[in-house]
Amino acid sequence: MTTTAVQKEGPAAVAPAPTVGTHFNNYWRRVRGGDIGALPAVFMLFALVVGFSIARPTFFTAGNFANLFTQGAATTLIAMGLIFVLLLGEIDLSAGFASGVCAAILANAVTERGYPWYVAMLAAVITGVVIGTLLGLLVAKVGIPSFVVTLAGFLAFQGIVLMLMKEGSNISVRDDIILAIANRNLSPALGWALAAVAVAGYAAVQLLRHRNRAARGLLTDPTAVVLARIVGLAVILGLAVYVLNLERSRNVLVVSLKGVPIVVPIIALLLVIWTFVLQRTSYGRHVYAVGGNAEAARRAGINVDRIRISVFVICSTMAAIGGIVAASRANSVDPNTGGSNVLLYAVGAAVIGGTSLFGGKGRILDAVLGGAVVAVIDNGMGLMGYSSGVKYVVTGVVLLAAATIDALSRRRAAATGTR
């Protein structure tokens, strides 16, 4: 008679959490392998802020700090939409003038026709959706390269803006709600409250994710690293709100000027929404899949055409929101709205922030980081008295450097097999 030993199944093996040292060693290994993420943008931003602060002490003041947010807001919003297109390895050269068309629709509706602000804004956003749908259909269904389609759009939308502006006139925007978007501030108390909500929400997401991964036996980041991220965000937001709540008015008896600009929480909200869409939904995974290998994605059952159309819709919709912010900041719309350097700065912001021109790599946060770099260059060099020509040259060099780093990091990643 034989005896068979019966083993009871125990709980699933839990992957040991790496130490802080191991975590940073792994991170450094990824960086050396070509996965550098947003590091170049962070270093560039830090170097530019330090350099301009030393060269012009007025750069690092509460008033100029607030101005940086409003100055780069429209560019950042348009860049957010462009990231979706760039993730597929496509390009949208019409995003700048698409924002101008939507801003012109807004101004015509609210000033010329007397519609309420919400109707005018809705009309502008719907215009963006229609533009994006048209571009997406031409690229996905007709098969015209996005460069050609959006270049045609660049020219056509410029003409539409001229027609809406009656060949050169300027339409003032006087609605208080629209003007408040880029020209008014939150109360100091509300700024602190929103910062606290943001930190609490981020902490909840990080801690729940850490606990859920640990419960399923998956590899997790060290608890100390998770807590450091939360504390880091709290410090950054706390310092930002503190500085923005300082009095910025030169004559307090005439007007008080303090608080977080209203456009800042708008950008933050859109950052959270689009980050969630890309990183936590099946749609976002499909976007990355199509950007990485469209044919493989098609064979996996992903509707590639629908994804292509949708990213152009999102891009033009964000261009519409950027156009609304631009009209608010300028208090008017003119034939040059959305033109000049708007598109160049928006594409530059996305690429400088870390989004690849080759597709498959990028985050919405890249638009914010890149937009900050572009705004700091434009603002700092303006304070130093440099001409627009010098600004364009420097911005172009920074963009070229970012694209070069992206190309080299991809080559490095392919050589090391990390991607």
Coordinates of C-alpha atoms in Angstrom, one line a residue:
M1 CA 0.0 0.0 0.0
T2 CA 1.4 3.3 -1.0
T3 CA 0.8 6.6 0.6
T4 CA 0.3 9.6 -1.6
A5 CA 1.2 13.0 -0.1
V6 CA -1.4 15.6 -0.7
Q7 CA -0.3 19.2 -0.7
K8 CA -2.8 21.9 -0.2
E9 CA -2.5 24.9 -2.5
G10 CA -1.4 28.0 -0.6
P11 CA -1.9 31.6 -1.6
A12 CA -0.3 32.8 -4.8
A13 CA 3.4 33.7 -4.5
V14 CA 3.9 37.4 -3.9
A15 CA 6.5 39.1 -5.9
P16 CA 9.0 40.7 -3.5
A17 CA 8.9 44.5 -3.6
P18 CA 12.2 45.9 -4.8
T19 CA 14.3 48.1 -2.5
V20 CA 14.7 51.8 -3.3
G21 CA 18.2 51.1 -4.5
T22 CA 17.0 48.4 -6.8
H23 CA 14.3 50.6 -8.1
F24 CA 16.6 53.4 -9.1
N25 CA 19.1 50.9 -10.6
N26 CA 16.4 49.5 -12.8
Y27 CA 15.3 53.0 -13.8
W28 CA 18.9 53.9 -14.7
R29 CA 19.2 50.7 -16.7
R30 CA 16.1 51.7 -18.7
V31 CA 17.5 55.2 -19.3
R32 CA 20.8 53.8 -20.5
G33 CA 18.8 51.5 -22.8
G34 CA 17.1 54.4 -24.5
D35 CA 13.9 54.8 -22.4
I36 CA 14.6 58.4 -21.4
G37 CA 11.0 59.6 -21.2
A38 CA 10.7 63.3 -20.3
L39 CA 14.1 63.7 -18.8
P40 CA 15.5 66.0 -21.5
A41 CA 12.5 68.3 -21.2
V42 CA 12.8 68.4 -17.4
F43 CA 16.6 69.2 -17.6
M44 CA 16.0 71.9 -20.3
L45 CA 13.2 73.5 -18.3
F46 CA 15.4 73.6 -15.1
A47 CA 18.4 75.0 -17.0
L48 CA 16.4 77.6 -18.7
V49 CA 14.6 78.8 -15.5
V50 CA 17.9 79.0 -13.7
G51 CA 19.7 80.8 -16.5
F52 CA 16.9 83.4 -17.1
S53 CA 16.6 83.9 -13.3
I54 CA 20.3 84.8 -13.1
A55 CA 20.3 86.9 -16.3
R56 CA 17.1 88.8 -15.5
P57 CA 15.9 88.6 -11.8
T58 CA 12.5 89.9 -12.9
F59 CA 12.0 86.5 -14.6
F60 CA 11.6 84.8 -11.2
T61 CA 8.8 86.9 -9.8
A62 CA 5.2 86.1 -9.0
G63 CA 3.9 88.4 -11.8
N64 CA 6.0 86.8 -14.5
F65 CA 5.3 83.3 -13.1
A66 CA 1.6 83.9 -13.6
N67 CA 2.2 85.3 -17.0
L68 CA 4.0 82.1 -18.1
F69 CA 0.9 80.1 -17.5
T70 CA -1.4 82.4 -19.5
Q71 CA 1.3 82.9 -22.2
G72 CA 1.7 79.2 -22.8
A73 CA -1.8 78.0 -22.2
A74 CA -3.1 78.0 -25.8
T75 CA 0.0 76.3 -27.1
T76 CA -0.2 73.6 -24.5
L77 CA -3.8 72.9 -25.2
I78 CA -3.2 72.5 -28.9
A79 CA -0.1 70.4 -28.2
M80 CA -2.3 68.0 -26.1
G81 CA -4.4 67.3 -29.1
L82 CA -1.4 67.0 -31.4
I83 CA 0.0 64.2 -29.2
F84 CA -2.9 61.9 -30.2
V85 CA -2.0 62.4 -33.9
L86 CA 1.7 62.1 -33.3
L87 CA 1.2 58.8 -31.4
L88 CA 0.0 57.3 -34.7
G89 CA 3.0 58.7 -36.6
E90 CA 0.8 61.2 -38.3
I91 CA 1.0 65.0 -38.4
D92 CA -1.6 67.8 -38.4
L93 CA -0.3 71.0 -39.9
S94 CA -3.7 72.6 -39.8
A95 CA -4.1 72.6 -36.0
G96 CA -3.0 76.3 -35.7
F97 CA -5.4 77.8 -38.2
A98 CA -8.1 75.3 -37.1
S99 CA -7.9 77.0 -33.7
G100 CA -8.2 80.3 -35.6
V101 CA -11.3 79.2 -37.4
C102 CA -12.9 78.1 -34.1
A103 CA -11.9 81.4 -32.4
A104 CA -13.5 83.3 -35.3
I105 CA -16.7 81.3 -34.9
L106 CA -16.7 82.1 -31.2
A107 CA -16.2 85.9 -31.8
N108 CA -18.8 86.1 -34.5
A109 CA -21.3 84.2 -32.4
V110 CA -20.8 86.2 -29.2
T111 CA -20.1 89.6 -30.6
E112 CA -21.6 89.9 -34.0
R113 CA -24.7 87.8 -33.4
G114 CA -25.2 88.3 -29.7
Y115 CA -25.4 84.7 -28.6
P116 CA -24.7 83.7 -25.0
W117 CA -21.1 82.6 -24.1
Y118 CA -22.0 79.0 -23.8
V119 CA -23.6 78.9 -27.2
A120 CA -20.6 80.6 -28.8
M121 CA -18.2 78.2 -27.1
L122 CA -20.2 75.2 -28.0
A123 CA -20.3 76.4 -31.7
A124 CA -16.5 76.7 -31.6
V125 CA -16.0 73.2 -30.2
I126 CA -18.5 71.7 -32.7
T127 CA -16.6 73.4 -35.5
G128 CA -13.4 71.7 -34.2
V129 CA -15.1 68.3 -34.2
V130 CA -16.3 68.8 -37.7
I131 CA -12.9 69.8 -38.9
G132 CA -11.2 66.8 -37.2
T133 CA -13.8 64.4 -38.7
L134 CA -13.2 65.8 -42.2
L135 CA -9.4 65.5 -41.9
G136 CA -9.7 62.0 -40.4
L137 CA -11.9 60.7 -43.1
L138 CA -9.6 62.0 -45.8
V139 CA -6.6 60.3 -44.2
A140 CA -8.3 57.0 -43.1
K141 CA -10.8 56.4 -45.8
V142 CA -9.5 58.1 -48.9
G143 CA -5.9 57.3 -48.0
I144 CA -4.4 60.7 -48.6
P145 CA -1.2 61.2 -46.5
S146 CA -1.9 63.3 -43.4
F147 CA 0.9 65.7 -44.4
V148 CA -0.9 66.6 -47.6
V149 CA -4.4 66.7 -46.1
T150 CA -3.5 68.9 -43.2
L151 CA -1.2 71.2 -45.4
A152 CA -4.3 71.7 -47.6
G153 CA -6.3 72.4 -44.4
F154 CA -3.6 74.9 -43.3
L155 CA -4.1 76.9 -46.5
A156 CA -7.9 76.5 -46.6
F157 CA -8.5 77.4 -42.9
Q158 CA -6.3 80.4 -43.3
G159 CA -8.7 81.6 -46.1
I160 CA -11.7 80.8 -44.0
V161 CA -10.4 82.9 -41.1
L162 CA -9.9 85.8 -43.5
M163 CA -13.5 85.4 -44.8
L164 CA -14.9 85.3 -41.3
M165 CA -12.9 88.4 -40.4
K166 CA -14.1 90.2 -43.5
E167 CA -10.7 90.3 -45.1
G168 CA -8.7 91.9 -42.2
S169 CA -11.1 93.3 -39.6
N170 CA -10.7 92.7 -35.9
I171 CA -13.6 91.4 -33.8
S172 CA -13.5 92.3 -30.1
V173 CA -14.6 89.8 -27.5
R174 CA -16.4 91.5 -24.6
D175 CA -18.2 88.7 -22.8
D176 CA -17.0 88.6 -19.2
I177 CA -17.1 84.8 -18.9
I178 CA -15.0 84.2 -22.0
L179 CA -12.5 87.0 -21.0
A180 CA -12.2 85.5 -17.5
I181 CA -10.7 82.2 -18.8
A182 CA -7.3 83.7 -19.5
N183 CA -7.5 87.0 -17.7
R184 CA -9.0 86.3 -14.2
N185 CA -7.8 84.4 -11.2
L186 CA -9.2 82.1 -8.6
S187 CA -9.5 83.3 -5.0
P188 CA -6.5 82.3 -2.9
A189 CA -8.7 80.0 -0.8
L190 CA -10.1 78.2 -3.8
G191 CA -6.5 77.8 -5.2
W192 CA -5.5 76.1 -2.0
A193 CA -8.6 73.9 -2.0
L194 CA -8.0 72.7 -5.5
A195 CA -4.4 72.0 -4.8
A196 CA -5.4 69.9 -1.8
V197 CA -8.0 68.0 -3.9
A198 CA -5.4 67.3 -6.5
V199 CA -2.9 66.0 -4.0
A200 CA -5.5 63.9 -2.3
G201 CA -6.7 62.5 -5.6
Y202 CA -3.2 61.7 -6.7
A203 CA -2.4 60.0 -3.4
A204 CA -5.5 57.9 -3.5
V205 CA -4.7 56.7 -7.1
Q206 CA -1.1 55.9 -6.2
L207 CA -1.8 54.1 -3.0
L208 CA -4.8 52.1 -4.4
R209 CA -2.7 51.1 -7.4
H210 CA 0.2 50.0 -5.1
R211 CA -2.2 48.0 -2.8
N212 CA -4.0 46.3 -5.7
R213 CA -0.8 45.2 -7.4
A214 CA 0.6 43.9 -4.2
A215 CA -2.6 42.0 -3.5
R216 CA -2.4 40.3 -6.9
G217 CA 1.2 39.3 -6.4
L218 CA 2.5 41.8 -9.0
L219 CA 5.8 43.7 -8.8
T220 CA 5.3 47.0 -7.1
D221 CA 7.3 50.2 -6.6
P222 CA 8.8 50.6 -3.2
T223 CA 6.4 52.3 -0.8
A224 CA 9.0 55.0 -0.1
V225 CA 9.1 55.8 -3.8
V226 CA 5.3 56.0 -4.0
L227 CA 5.2 58.3 -0.9
A228 CA 8.0 60.4 -2.4
R229 CA 5.9 61.0 -5.6
I230 CA 3.0 62.2 -3.5
V231 CA 5.1 64.5 -1.3
G232 CA 6.8 65.8 -4.4
L233 CA 3.5 66.8 -6.0
A234 CA 2.3 68.3 -2.8
V235 CA 5.5 70.4 -2.5
I236 CA 5.4 71.6 -6.2
L237 CA 1.7 72.5 -6.0
G238 CA 2.1 74.1 -2.6
L239 CA 4.9 76.3 -3.8
A240 CA 3.1 77.2 -7.0
V241 CA -0.1 78.2 -5.3
Y242 CA 1.8 80.1 -2.6
V243 CA 3.7 82.2 -5.3
L244 CA 0.6 82.8 -7.4
N245 CA -1.4 83.9 -4.3
L246 CA 1.2 86.7 -3.7
E247 CA 0.0 90.2 -4.6
R248 CA 1.1 91.0 -8.1
S249 CA -0.5 94.4 -8.6
R250 CA 1.7 97.4 -8.7
N251 CA -1.1 99.5 -7.1
V252 CA -3.3 97.5 -4.7
L253 CA -5.5 100.6 -4.1
V254 CA -6.6 100.4 -7.7
V255 CA -6.8 96.7 -8.3
S256 CA -5.7 93.5 -6.4
L257 CA -4.1 90.9 -8.6
K258 CA -3.4 87.6 -6.9
G259 CA -4.5 84.0 -7.1
V260 CA -4.1 81.0 -9.5
P261 CA -5.1 81.9 -13.1
I262 CA -8.4 80.3 -14.1
V263 CA -6.8 78.7 -17.1
V264 CA -4.5 76.6 -14.9
P265 CA -7.2 74.3 -13.5
I266 CA -8.7 74.0 -17.0
I267 CA -5.4 72.7 -18.3
A268 CA -4.9 70.4 -15.2
L269 CA -8.4 68.9 -15.7
L270 CA -7.8 68.2 -19.4
L271 CA -4.4 66.7 -18.5
V272 CA -6.1 64.3 -16.1
I273 CA -8.9 63.4 -18.5
W274 CA -6.7 62.7 -21.5
T275 CA -4.0 60.9 -19.4
F276 CA -6.8 58.6 -18.1
V277 CA -8.0 58.0 -21.6
L278 CA -4.6 57.1 -22.9
Q279 CA -3.3 55.0 -20.0
R280 CA -6.4 53.5 -18.4
T281 CA -8.8 52.7 -21.3
S282 CA -8.9 50.2 -24.1
Y283 CA -9.1 53.1 -26.5
G284 CA -5.8 54.4 -25.3
R285 CA -4.2 51.0 -25.6
H286 CA -5.5 50.8 -29.2
V287 CA -4.0 54.2 -30.0
Y288 CA -0.5 53.0 -28.8
A289 CA -1.0 49.7 -30.6
V290 CA -1.8 51.4 -34.0
G291 CA 1.1 53.8 -33.5
G292 CA 3.5 51.0 -32.8
N293 CA 2.4 48.7 -35.7
A294 CA -0.8 49.5 -37.6
E295 CA -0.8 46.2 -39.5
A296 CA -0.4 44.1 -36.3
A297 CA -3.1 46.2 -34.7
R298 CA -5.4 45.5 -37.6
R299 CA -4.8 41.8 -37.4
A300 CA -5.5 41.9 -33.7
G301 CA -9.0 43.1 -34.5
I302 CA -8.5 46.8 -33.8
N303 CA -10.5 49.1 -36.1
V304 CA -7.5 51.1 -37.3
D305 CA -9.5 53.5 -39.5
R306 CA -11.7 54.5 -36.6
I307 CA -8.7 55.1 -34.4
R308 CA -7.2 57.3 -37.1
I309 CA -10.3 59.4 -37.5
S310 CA -10.8 59.7 -33.7
V311 CA -7.3 61.2 -33.1
F312 CA -7.8 63.9 -35.7
V313 CA -11.2 64.7 -34.1
I314 CA -9.5 65.0 -30.7
C315 CA -6.7 67.1 -32.1
S316 CA -9.1 69.6 -33.8
T317 CA -11.3 69.7 -30.7
M318 CA -8.3 70.6 -28.5
A319 CA -7.3 73.2 -31.2
A320 CA -10.8 74.7 -30.7
I321 CA -10.3 74.9 -27.0
G322 CA -6.9 76.5 -27.5
G323 CA -8.5 79.0 -29.9
I324 CA -11.0 79.9 -27.2
V325 CA -8.2 80.5 -24.7
A326 CA -6.2 82.6 -27.3
A327 CA -9.3 84.7 -28.0
S328 CA -9.8 85.2 -24.3
R329 CA -6.2 86.3 -23.7
A330 CA -6.1 88.7 -26.6
N331 CA -9.6 90.1 -25.9
S332 CA -10.3 89.8 -29.6
V333 CA -9.8 87.7 -32.8
D334 CA -8.0 88.8 -35.9
P335 CA -6.9 87.2 -39.2
N336 CA -3.6 86.2 -37.6
T337 CA -5.3 84.2 -34.8
G338 CA -3.9 80.7 -34.9
G339 CA -1.3 81.7 -37.5
S340 CA 2.3 82.9 -37.2
N341 CA 4.1 80.6 -34.8
V342 CA 1.1 78.9 -33.1
L343 CA 1.4 75.6 -35.0
L344 CA 5.2 75.6 -34.8
Y345 CA 5.2 76.1 -31.1
A346 CA 2.5 73.5 -30.5
V347 CA 4.3 70.8 -32.5
G348 CA 7.6 71.9 -30.8
A349 CA 6.0 71.6 -27.4
A350 CA 4.8 68.0 -28.0
V351 CA 8.2 66.9 -29.4
I352 CA 10.3 68.8 -26.8
G353 CA 8.2 67.3 -24.0
G354 CA 9.1 63.7 -25.2
T355 CA 6.5 62.6 -27.7
S356 CA 8.1 60.8 -30.6
L357 CA 7.6 61.9 -34.2
F358 CA 7.8 58.2 -35.2
G359 CA 4.7 57.2 -33.4
G360 CA 3.9 54.9 -30.5
K361 CA 5.6 56.9 -27.7
G362 CA 4.2 59.9 -25.8
R363 CA 2.1 61.1 -22.9
I364 CA -0.2 64.1 -22.4
L365 CA 2.2 65.4 -19.8
D366 CA 4.7 65.9 -22.6
A367 CA 2.5 68.8 -23.9
V368 CA 2.6 70.5 -20.5
L369 CA 6.4 70.1 -20.1
G370 CA 7.1 71.1 -23.7
G371 CA 4.7 74.0 -23.5
A372 CA 6.5 75.2 -20.4
V373 CA 9.9 75.0 -22.1
V374 CA 8.5 77.0 -25.1
A375 CA 6.9 79.6 -22.9
V376 CA 10.0 80.0 -20.8
I377 CA 12.2 80.5 -23.9
D378 CA 9.7 83.0 -25.4
N379 CA 9.2 84.9 -22.2
G380 CA 12.8 84.9 -20.9
M381 CA 14.3 86.0 -24.2
G382 CA 11.7 88.7 -24.4
L383 CA 12.7 90.0 -21.0
M384 CA 16.3 90.0 -22.2
G385 CA 15.4 92.1 -25.2
Y386 CA 16.1 89.6 -27.9
S387 CA 14.3 90.0 -31.2
S388 CA 11.7 87.5 -32.5
G389 CA 14.2 86.2 -35.0
V390 CA 16.6 85.1 -32.2
K391 CA 13.6 83.5 -30.3
Y392 CA 12.7 81.5 -33.4
V393 CA 16.3 80.3 -33.9
V394 CA 16.7 79.2 -30.2
T395 CA 13.3 77.5 -30.2
G396 CA 14.3 75.7 -33.5
V397 CA 17.6 74.6 -32.0
V398 CA 15.8 73.2 -28.9
L399 CA 13.3 71.4 -31.1
L400 CA 16.0 69.9 -33.2
A401 CA 17.9 68.8 -30.1
A402 CA 14.7 67.1 -28.8
A403 CA 14.1 65.3 -32.1
T404 CA 17.7 64.2 -32.2
I405 CA 17.6 62.8 -28.7
D406 CA 14.4 60.9 -29.6
A407 CA 16.0 59.4 -32.7
L408 CA 19.2 58.4 -30.9
S409 CA 17.2 57.0 -27.9
R410 CA 15.2 54.9 -30.3
R411 CA 18.3 53.6 -32.0
R412 CA 19.8 52.8 -28.6
A413 CA 16.6 51.0 -27.5
A414 CA 16.6 48.9 -30.7
A415 CA 20.2 48.0 -30.2
T416 CA 19.7 47.0 -26.6
G417 CA 16.4 45.3 -27.2
T418 CA 14.5 47.3 -24.6
R419 CA 11.8 48.2 -27.1

